[in-house]
Short mmCIF file of C-alpha atoms and ligand atoms in Angstrom, two decimals:
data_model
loop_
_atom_site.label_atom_id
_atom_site.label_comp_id
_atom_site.label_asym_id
_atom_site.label_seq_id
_atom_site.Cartn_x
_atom_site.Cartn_y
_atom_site.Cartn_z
CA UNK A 1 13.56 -23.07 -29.48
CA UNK A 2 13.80 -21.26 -32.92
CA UNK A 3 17.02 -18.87 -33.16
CA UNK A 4 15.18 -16.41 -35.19
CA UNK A 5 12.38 -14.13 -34.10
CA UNK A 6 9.13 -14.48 -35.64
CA UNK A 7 9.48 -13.41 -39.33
CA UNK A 8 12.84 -12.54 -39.61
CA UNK A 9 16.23 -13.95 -40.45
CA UNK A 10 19.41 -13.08 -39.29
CA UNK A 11 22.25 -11.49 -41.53
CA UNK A 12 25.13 -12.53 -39.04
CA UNK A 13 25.60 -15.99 -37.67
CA UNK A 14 22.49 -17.11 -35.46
CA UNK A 15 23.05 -17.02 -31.54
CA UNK A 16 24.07 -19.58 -29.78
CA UNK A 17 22.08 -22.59 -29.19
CA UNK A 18 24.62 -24.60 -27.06
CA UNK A 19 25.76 -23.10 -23.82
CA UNK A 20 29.11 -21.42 -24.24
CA UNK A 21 31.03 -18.88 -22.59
CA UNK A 22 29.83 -15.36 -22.49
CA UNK A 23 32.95 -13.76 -24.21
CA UNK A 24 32.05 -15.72 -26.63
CA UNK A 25 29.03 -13.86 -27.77
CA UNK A 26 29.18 -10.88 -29.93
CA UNK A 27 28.06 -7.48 -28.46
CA UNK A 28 25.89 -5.27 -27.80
CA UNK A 29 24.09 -8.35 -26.27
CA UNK A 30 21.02 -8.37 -24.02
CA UNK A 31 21.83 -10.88 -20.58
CA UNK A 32 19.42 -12.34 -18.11
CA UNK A 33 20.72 -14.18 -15.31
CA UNK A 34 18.75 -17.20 -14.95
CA UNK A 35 19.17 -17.62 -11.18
CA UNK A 36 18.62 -13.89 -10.56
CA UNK A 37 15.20 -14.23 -12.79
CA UNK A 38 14.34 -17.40 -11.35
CA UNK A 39 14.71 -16.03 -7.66
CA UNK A 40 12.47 -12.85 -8.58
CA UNK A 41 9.80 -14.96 -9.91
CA UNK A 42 10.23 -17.23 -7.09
CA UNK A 43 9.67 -14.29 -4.48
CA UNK A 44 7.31 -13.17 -6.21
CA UNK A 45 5.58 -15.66 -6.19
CA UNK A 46 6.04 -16.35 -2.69
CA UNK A 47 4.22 -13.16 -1.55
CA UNK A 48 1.27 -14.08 -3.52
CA UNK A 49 1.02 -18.11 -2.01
CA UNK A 50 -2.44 -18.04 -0.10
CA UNK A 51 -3.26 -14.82 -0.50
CA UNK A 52 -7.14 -13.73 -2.15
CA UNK A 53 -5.32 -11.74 -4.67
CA UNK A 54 -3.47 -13.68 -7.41
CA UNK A 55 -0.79 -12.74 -9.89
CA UNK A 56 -0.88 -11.90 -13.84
CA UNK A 57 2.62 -10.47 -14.87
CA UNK A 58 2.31 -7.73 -17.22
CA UNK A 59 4.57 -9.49 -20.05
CA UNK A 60 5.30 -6.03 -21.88
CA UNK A 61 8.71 -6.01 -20.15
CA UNK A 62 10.02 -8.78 -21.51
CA UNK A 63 8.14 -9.81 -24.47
CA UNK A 64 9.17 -13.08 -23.67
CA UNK A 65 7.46 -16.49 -23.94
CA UNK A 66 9.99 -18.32 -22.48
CA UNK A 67 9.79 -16.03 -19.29
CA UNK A 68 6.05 -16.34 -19.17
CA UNK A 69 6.13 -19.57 -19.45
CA UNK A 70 7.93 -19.40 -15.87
CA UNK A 71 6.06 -17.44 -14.55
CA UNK A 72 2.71 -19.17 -15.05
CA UNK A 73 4.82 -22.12 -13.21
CA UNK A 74 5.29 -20.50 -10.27
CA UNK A 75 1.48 -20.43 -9.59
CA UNK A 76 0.32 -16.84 -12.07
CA UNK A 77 -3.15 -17.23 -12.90
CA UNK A 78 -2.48 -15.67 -16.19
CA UNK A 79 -0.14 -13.26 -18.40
CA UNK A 80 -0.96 -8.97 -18.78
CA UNK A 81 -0.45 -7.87 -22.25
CA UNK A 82 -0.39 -4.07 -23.62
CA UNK A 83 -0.98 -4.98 -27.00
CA UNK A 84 -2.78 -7.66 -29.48
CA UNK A 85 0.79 -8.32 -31.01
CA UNK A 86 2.48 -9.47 -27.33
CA UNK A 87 -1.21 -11.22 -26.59
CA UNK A 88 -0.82 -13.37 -29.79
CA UNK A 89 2.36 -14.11 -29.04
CA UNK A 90 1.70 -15.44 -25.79
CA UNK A 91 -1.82 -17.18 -26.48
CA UNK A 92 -0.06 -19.05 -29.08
CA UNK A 93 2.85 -19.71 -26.97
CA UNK A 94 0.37 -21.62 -24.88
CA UNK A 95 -0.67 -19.25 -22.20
CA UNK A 96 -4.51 -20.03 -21.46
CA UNK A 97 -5.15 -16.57 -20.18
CA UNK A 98 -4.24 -13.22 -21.48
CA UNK A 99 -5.27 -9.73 -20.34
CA UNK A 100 -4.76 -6.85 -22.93
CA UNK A 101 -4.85 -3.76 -19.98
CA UNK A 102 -5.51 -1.91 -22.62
CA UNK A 103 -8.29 -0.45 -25.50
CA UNK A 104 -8.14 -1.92 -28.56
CA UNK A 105 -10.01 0.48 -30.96
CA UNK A 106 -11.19 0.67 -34.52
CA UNK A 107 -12.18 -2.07 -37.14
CA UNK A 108 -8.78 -3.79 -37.90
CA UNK A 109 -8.29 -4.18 -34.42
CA UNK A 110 -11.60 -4.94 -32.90
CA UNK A 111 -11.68 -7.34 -35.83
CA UNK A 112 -8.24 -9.32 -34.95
CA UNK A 113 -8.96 -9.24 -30.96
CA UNK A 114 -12.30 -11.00 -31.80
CA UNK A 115 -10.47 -13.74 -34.00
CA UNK A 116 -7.75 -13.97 -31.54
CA UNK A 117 -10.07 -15.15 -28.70
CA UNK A 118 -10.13 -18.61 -30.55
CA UNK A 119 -6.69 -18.88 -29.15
CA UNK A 120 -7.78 -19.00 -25.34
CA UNK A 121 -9.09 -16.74 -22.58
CA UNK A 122 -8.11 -13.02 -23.88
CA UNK A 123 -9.79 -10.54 -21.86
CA UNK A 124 -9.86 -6.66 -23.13
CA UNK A 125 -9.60 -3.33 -21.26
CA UNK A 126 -12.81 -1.05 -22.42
CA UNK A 127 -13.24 2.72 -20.99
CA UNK A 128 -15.96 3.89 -23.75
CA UNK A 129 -19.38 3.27 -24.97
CA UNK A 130 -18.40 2.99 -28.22
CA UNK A 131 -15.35 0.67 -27.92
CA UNK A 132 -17.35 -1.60 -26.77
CA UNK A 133 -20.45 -1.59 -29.25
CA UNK A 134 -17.41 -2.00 -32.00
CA UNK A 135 -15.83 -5.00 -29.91
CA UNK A 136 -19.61 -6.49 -29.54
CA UNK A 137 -19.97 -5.70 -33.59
CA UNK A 138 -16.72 -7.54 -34.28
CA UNK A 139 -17.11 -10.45 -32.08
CA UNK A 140 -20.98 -10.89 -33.65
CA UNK A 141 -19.34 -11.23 -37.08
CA UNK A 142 -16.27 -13.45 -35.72
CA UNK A 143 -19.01 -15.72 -34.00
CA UNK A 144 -17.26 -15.15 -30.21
CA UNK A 145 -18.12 -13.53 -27.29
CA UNK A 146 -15.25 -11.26 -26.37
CA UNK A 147 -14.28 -10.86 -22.14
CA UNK A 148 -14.24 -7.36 -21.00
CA UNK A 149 -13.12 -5.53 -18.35
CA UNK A 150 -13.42 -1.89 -17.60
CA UNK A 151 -11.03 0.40 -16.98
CA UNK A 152 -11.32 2.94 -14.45
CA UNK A 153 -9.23 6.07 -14.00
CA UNK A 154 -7.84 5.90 -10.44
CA UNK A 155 -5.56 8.56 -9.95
CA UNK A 156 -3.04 8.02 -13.19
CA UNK A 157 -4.95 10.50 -15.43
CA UNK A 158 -4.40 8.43 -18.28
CA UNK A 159 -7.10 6.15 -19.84
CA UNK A 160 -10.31 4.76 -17.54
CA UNK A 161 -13.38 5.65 -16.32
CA UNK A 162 -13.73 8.62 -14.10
CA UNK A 163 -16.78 8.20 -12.38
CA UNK A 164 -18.67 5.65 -10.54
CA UNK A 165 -21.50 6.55 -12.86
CA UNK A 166 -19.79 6.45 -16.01
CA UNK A 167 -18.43 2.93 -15.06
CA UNK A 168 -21.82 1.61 -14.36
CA UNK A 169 -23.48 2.68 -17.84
CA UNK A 170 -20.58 1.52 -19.11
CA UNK A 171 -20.51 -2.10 -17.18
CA UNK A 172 -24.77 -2.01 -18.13
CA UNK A 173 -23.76 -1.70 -21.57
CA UNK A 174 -21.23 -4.61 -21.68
CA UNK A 175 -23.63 -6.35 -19.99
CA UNK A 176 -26.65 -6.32 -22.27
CA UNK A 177 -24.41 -6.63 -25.65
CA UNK A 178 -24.75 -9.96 -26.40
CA UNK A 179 -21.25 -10.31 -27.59
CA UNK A 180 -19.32 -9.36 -24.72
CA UNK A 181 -18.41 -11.13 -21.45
CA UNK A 182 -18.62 -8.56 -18.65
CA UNK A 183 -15.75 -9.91 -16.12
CA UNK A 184 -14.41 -7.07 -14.31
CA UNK A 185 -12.56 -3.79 -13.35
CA UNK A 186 -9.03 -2.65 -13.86
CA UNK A 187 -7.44 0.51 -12.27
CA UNK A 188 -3.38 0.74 -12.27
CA UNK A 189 -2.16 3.10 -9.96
CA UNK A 190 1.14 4.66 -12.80
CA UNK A 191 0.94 7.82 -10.54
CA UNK A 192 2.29 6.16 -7.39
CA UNK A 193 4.68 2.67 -8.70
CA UNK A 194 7.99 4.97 -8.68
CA UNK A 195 6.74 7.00 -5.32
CA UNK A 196 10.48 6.45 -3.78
CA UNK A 197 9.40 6.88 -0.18
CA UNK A 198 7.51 3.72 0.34
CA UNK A 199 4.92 5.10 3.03
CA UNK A 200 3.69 8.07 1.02
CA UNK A 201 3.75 5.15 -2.38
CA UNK A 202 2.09 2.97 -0.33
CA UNK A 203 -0.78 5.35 1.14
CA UNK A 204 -1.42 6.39 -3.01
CA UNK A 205 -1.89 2.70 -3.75
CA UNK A 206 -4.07 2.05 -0.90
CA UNK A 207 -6.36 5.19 -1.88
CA UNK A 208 -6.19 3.80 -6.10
CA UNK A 209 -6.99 0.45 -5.05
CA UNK A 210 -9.93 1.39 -2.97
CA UNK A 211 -11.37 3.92 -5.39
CA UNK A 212 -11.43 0.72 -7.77
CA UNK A 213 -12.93 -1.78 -5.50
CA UNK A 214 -15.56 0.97 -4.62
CA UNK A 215 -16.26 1.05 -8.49
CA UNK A 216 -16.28 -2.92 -8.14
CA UNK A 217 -19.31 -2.81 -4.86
CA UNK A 218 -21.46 0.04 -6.77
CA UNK A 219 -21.49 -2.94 -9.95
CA UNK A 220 -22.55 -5.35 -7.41
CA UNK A 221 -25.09 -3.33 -5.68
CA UNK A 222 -26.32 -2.70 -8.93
CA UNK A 223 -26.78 -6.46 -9.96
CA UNK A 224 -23.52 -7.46 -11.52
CA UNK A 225 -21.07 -9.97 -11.03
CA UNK A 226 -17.23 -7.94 -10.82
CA UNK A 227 -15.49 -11.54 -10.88
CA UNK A 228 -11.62 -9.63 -11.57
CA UNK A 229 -10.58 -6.46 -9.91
CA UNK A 230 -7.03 -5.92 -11.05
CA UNK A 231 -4.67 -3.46 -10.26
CA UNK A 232 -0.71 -3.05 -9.19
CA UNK A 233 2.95 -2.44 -10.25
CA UNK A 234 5.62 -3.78 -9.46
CA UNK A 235 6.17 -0.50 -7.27
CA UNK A 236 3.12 -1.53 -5.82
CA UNK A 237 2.64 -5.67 -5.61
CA UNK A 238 2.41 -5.44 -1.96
CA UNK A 239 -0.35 -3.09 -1.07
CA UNK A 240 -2.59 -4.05 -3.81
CA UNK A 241 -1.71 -7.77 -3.40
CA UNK A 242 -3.33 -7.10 0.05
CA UNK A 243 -5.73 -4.72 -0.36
CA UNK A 244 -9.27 -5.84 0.35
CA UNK A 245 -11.29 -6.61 -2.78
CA UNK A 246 -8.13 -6.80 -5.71
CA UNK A 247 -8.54 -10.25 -7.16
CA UNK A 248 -5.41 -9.64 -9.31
CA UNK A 249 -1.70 -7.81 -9.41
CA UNK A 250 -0.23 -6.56 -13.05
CA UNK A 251 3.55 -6.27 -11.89
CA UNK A 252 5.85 -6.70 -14.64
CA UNK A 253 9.16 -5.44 -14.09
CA UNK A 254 9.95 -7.35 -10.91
CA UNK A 255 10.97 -10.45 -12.82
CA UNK A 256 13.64 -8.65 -14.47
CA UNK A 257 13.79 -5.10 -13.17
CA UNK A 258 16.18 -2.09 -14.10
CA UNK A 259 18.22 0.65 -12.46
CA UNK A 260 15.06 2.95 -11.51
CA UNK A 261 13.07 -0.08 -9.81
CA UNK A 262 16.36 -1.16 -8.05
CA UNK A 263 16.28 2.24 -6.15
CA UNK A 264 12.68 1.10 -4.27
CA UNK A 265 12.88 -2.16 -4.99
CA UNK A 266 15.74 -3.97 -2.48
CA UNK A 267 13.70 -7.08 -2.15
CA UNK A 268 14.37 -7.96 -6.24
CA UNK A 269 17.71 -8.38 -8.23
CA UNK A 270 18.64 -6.71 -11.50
CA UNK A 271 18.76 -9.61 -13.76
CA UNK A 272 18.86 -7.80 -17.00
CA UNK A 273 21.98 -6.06 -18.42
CA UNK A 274 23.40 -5.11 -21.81
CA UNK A 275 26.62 -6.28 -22.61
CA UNK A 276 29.18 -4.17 -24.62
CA UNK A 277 32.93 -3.83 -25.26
CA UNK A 278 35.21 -1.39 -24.82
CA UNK A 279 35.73 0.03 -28.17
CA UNK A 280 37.59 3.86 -27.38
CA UNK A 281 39.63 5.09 -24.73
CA UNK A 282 40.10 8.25 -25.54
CA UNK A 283 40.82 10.00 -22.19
CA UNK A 284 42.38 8.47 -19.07
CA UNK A 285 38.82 9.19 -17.20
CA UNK A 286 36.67 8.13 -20.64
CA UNK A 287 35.81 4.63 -22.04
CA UNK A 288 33.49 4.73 -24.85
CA UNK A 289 31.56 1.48 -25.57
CA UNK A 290 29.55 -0.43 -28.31
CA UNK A 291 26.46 0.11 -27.17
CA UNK A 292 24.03 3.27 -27.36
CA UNK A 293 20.05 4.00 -27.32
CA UNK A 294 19.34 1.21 -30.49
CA UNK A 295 20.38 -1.27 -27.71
CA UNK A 296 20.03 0.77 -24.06
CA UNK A 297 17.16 2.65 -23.52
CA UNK A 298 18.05 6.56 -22.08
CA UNK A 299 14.31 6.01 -20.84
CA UNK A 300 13.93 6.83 -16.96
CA UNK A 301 17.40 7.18 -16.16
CA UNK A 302 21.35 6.74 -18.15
CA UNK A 303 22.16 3.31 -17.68
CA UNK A 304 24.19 2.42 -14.98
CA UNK A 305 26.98 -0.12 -14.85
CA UNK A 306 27.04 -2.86 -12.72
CA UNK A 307 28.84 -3.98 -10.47
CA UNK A 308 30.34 0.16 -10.08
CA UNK A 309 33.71 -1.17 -12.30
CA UNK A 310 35.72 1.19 -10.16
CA UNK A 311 33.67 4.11 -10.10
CA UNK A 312 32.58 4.33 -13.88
CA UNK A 313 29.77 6.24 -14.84
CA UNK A 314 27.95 6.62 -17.65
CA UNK A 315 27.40 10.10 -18.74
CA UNK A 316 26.18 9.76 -22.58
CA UNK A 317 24.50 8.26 -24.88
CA UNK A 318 24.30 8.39 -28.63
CA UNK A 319 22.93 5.79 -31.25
CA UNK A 320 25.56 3.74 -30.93
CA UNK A 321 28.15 4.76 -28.11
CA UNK A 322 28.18 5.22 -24.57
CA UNK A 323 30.37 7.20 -23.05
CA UNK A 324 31.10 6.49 -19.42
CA UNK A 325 33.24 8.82 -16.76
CA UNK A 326 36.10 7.25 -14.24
CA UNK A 327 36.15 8.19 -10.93
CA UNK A 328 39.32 6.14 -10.26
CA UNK A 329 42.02 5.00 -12.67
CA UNK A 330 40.73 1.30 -13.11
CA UNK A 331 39.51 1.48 -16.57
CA UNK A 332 38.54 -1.53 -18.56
CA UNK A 333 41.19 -1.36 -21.75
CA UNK A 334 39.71 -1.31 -24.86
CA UNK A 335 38.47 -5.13 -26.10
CA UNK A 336 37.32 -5.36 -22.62
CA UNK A 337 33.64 -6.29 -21.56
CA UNK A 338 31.02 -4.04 -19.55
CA UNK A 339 27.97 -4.85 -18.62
CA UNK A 340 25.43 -2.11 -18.33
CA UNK A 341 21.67 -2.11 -16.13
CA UNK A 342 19.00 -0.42 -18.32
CA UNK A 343 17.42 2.58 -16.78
CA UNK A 344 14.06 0.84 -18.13
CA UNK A 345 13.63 -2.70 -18.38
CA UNK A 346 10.57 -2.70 -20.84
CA UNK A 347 11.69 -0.26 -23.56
CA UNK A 348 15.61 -1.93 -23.24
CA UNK A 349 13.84 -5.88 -24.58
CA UNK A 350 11.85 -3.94 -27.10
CA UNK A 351 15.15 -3.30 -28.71
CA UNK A 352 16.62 -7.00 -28.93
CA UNK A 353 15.61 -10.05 -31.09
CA UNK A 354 16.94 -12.37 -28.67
CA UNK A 355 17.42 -12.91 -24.78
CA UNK A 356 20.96 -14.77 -23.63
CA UNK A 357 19.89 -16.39 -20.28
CA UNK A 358 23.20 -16.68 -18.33
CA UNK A 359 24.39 -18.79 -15.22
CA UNK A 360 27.75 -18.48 -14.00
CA UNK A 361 29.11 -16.63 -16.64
CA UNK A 362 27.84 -19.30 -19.25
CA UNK A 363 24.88 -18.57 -22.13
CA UNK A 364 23.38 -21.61 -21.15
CA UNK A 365 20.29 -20.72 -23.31
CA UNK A 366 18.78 -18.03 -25.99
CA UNK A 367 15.42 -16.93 -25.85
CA UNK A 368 13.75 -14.93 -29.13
CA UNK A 369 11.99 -11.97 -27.72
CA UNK A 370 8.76 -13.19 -29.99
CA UNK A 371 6.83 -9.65 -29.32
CA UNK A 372 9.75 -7.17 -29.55
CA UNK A 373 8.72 -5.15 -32.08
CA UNK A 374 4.88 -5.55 -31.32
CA UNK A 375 3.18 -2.21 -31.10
CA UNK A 376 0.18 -2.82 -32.80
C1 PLP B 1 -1.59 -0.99 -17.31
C2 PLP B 1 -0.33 -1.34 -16.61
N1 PLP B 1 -0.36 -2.31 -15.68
C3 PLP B 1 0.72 -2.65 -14.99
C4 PLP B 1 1.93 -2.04 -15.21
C5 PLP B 1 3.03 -2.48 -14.30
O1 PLP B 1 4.25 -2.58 -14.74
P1 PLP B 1 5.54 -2.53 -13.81
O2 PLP B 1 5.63 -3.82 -13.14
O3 PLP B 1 6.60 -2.30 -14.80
O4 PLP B 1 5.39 -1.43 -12.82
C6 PLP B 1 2.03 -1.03 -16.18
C7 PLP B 1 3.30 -0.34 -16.46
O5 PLP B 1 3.43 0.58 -17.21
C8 PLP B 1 0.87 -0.68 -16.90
O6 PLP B 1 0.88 0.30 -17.83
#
């Protein structure tokens, strides 16, 4: 395992490589408990043993190799990307399948995604006619055919198809370009993941999921062969894992989750945190740490601190502090260590070259977070 991230060097010492003790790390400092990760991915992967529909973790939460890497051995037929930077990443990590759920648009792009599919199965999210004559253009002049899928609109109102007839010119004209691989529809259901009461979030995914496999039959009336229907959140692994028709589930955050998931999501642990120190006590209700939004997100929610620490909330952030409020007078003295749970698990990695994976207390290994960064 290299101790740098891709490209870079660092200007203080390099983590640790050999497990040692957690106070022994500086701070801020981005923690995943092994077990608690392991036992996700484990359950996870549990719900999905026998069942038509098979896994592909969406690996924009964690950015993370070394985490994909455990998750295709618990049994995921592949790895979700957002972006060509995470998909390189993870094709060259080894990962024979990668789905960008996502366009990729324009020359410099079109033009990397077509030499990129050297590097294994990559598979591309298309939702316009024109996309995909520049993907088929690329590929032609790469010498590749490119895999496509198409994305369909199915509720979320953000990218995708929003009609059964624009998806079928669009699946006729992936079909007849001679550089692309028609293999599918995607449809993720954004609008209903957070949906806190679970029946109403549950009845949304049900009516996304089936607007997508009725997409998927009007292909296959017409002639074509819809080999991956994928679709799901983490909000949502366990109506589209069973819905009728989805071949494939794009959770992500499960694995590692964060303090909005943890509100809907009992059945999986918060594994990630960010640990600080106490740096200020200003106030005998205020502790001010070392951390802020360049290594906590304020996305979704404040951070929350685990394990309550008698009562202590956070109540601000700035680039570099958080401030948190005492309910009670058991404050953690300045020197002292916090640990907080991201409000977002996705944009909290983004922020941190490396992972410390902890058991018991004990960094027993460090994990460069090889896409962080990787927006392009
Ligand atoms: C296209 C797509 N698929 C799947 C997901 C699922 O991610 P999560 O597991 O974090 O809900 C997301 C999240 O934003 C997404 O944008």
């Amino acid at each position: 395992v290299s101790d740098t991230r891709a490209g870079g060097e660092f200007l203080t010492a390099p983590p640790a490589l050999a497990p040692r003790p957690l106070d022994e790390i500086d701070t801020p400092a981005l923690l995943v408990d092994l077990p608690a990760l392991d036992r996700n991915i484990g359950r996870m992967a549990a719900f999905f043993q026998g069942r038509a529909a098979r896994l592909r973790p969406h690996a924009k939460t964690h950015k993370t190799p070394r985490i994909a890497e455990r998750q295709m051995a618990a049994g995921a037929a592949g790895i979700t990307c957002a972006k060509l930077d995470e998909a390189e990443v993870m094709l060259r990590a080894g990962i024979p399948s990668v789905l960008v759920a996502n366009q990729i648009v324009g020359p410099l792009k079109t033009a990397r995604l077509a030499r990129l599919s050297r590097l294994g199965e990559l598979i591309v999210a298309v939702d316009s006619l024109a996309n995909a004559r520049e993907i088929d253009e690329a590929a032609g002049r790469e010498g590749v055919a490119v895999n496509v899928i198409i994305e369909v609109d199915v509720g979320m109102g953000r990218s995708g198809s929003r009609s059964v007839e624009q998806t079928l010119e669009l699946a006729g004209l992936v079909e007849r370009l001679p550089c692309l691989r028609f293999r599918g529809l995607m449809g993720y259901e954004g609008h209903a993941v957070f949906v806190a009461d679970k029946d109403e979030r549950a009845r949304l995914a049900r009516e996304a999921n089936a607007l997508l496999v009725s997409h998927a039959d009007r292909l296959r009336d017409a002639g074509l062969a819809v080999e991956i229907v994928s679709a799901g959140g983490s909000g949502t692994y366990d109506t589209a894992g069973l819905h009728p028709g989805v071949t494939e589930v794009q959770a992500g955050s499960y694995a590692t989750m964060d303090a909005t998931y943890r509100r809907i999501l009992p059945e999986f642990e918060c594994a990630v945190t960010v640990l600080a120190t106490v740096i200020s006590r200003p106030a005998a209700d205020t502790v001010v740490l070392d951390c802020g939004m360049k290594s906590i997100t304020r996305d979704f929610t404040l951070p929350e601190v685990r394990d309550g620490d008698g009562g202590a909330e956070v109540v601000r952030l700035s680039e570099e502090h958080t401030v948190l409020r005492l309910a009670s007078g058991r404050a953690p003295a300045v020197g002292m260590r916090v640990e907080l749970i991201p409000g977002h698990g996705c944009t909290t990695f983004n922020l941190h070259d490396v992972i410390h994976a902890v058991r018991d207390g004990v960094v027993v290994e460090v994990w460069p977070v090889a896409a962080r960064g990787g927006s392009r």
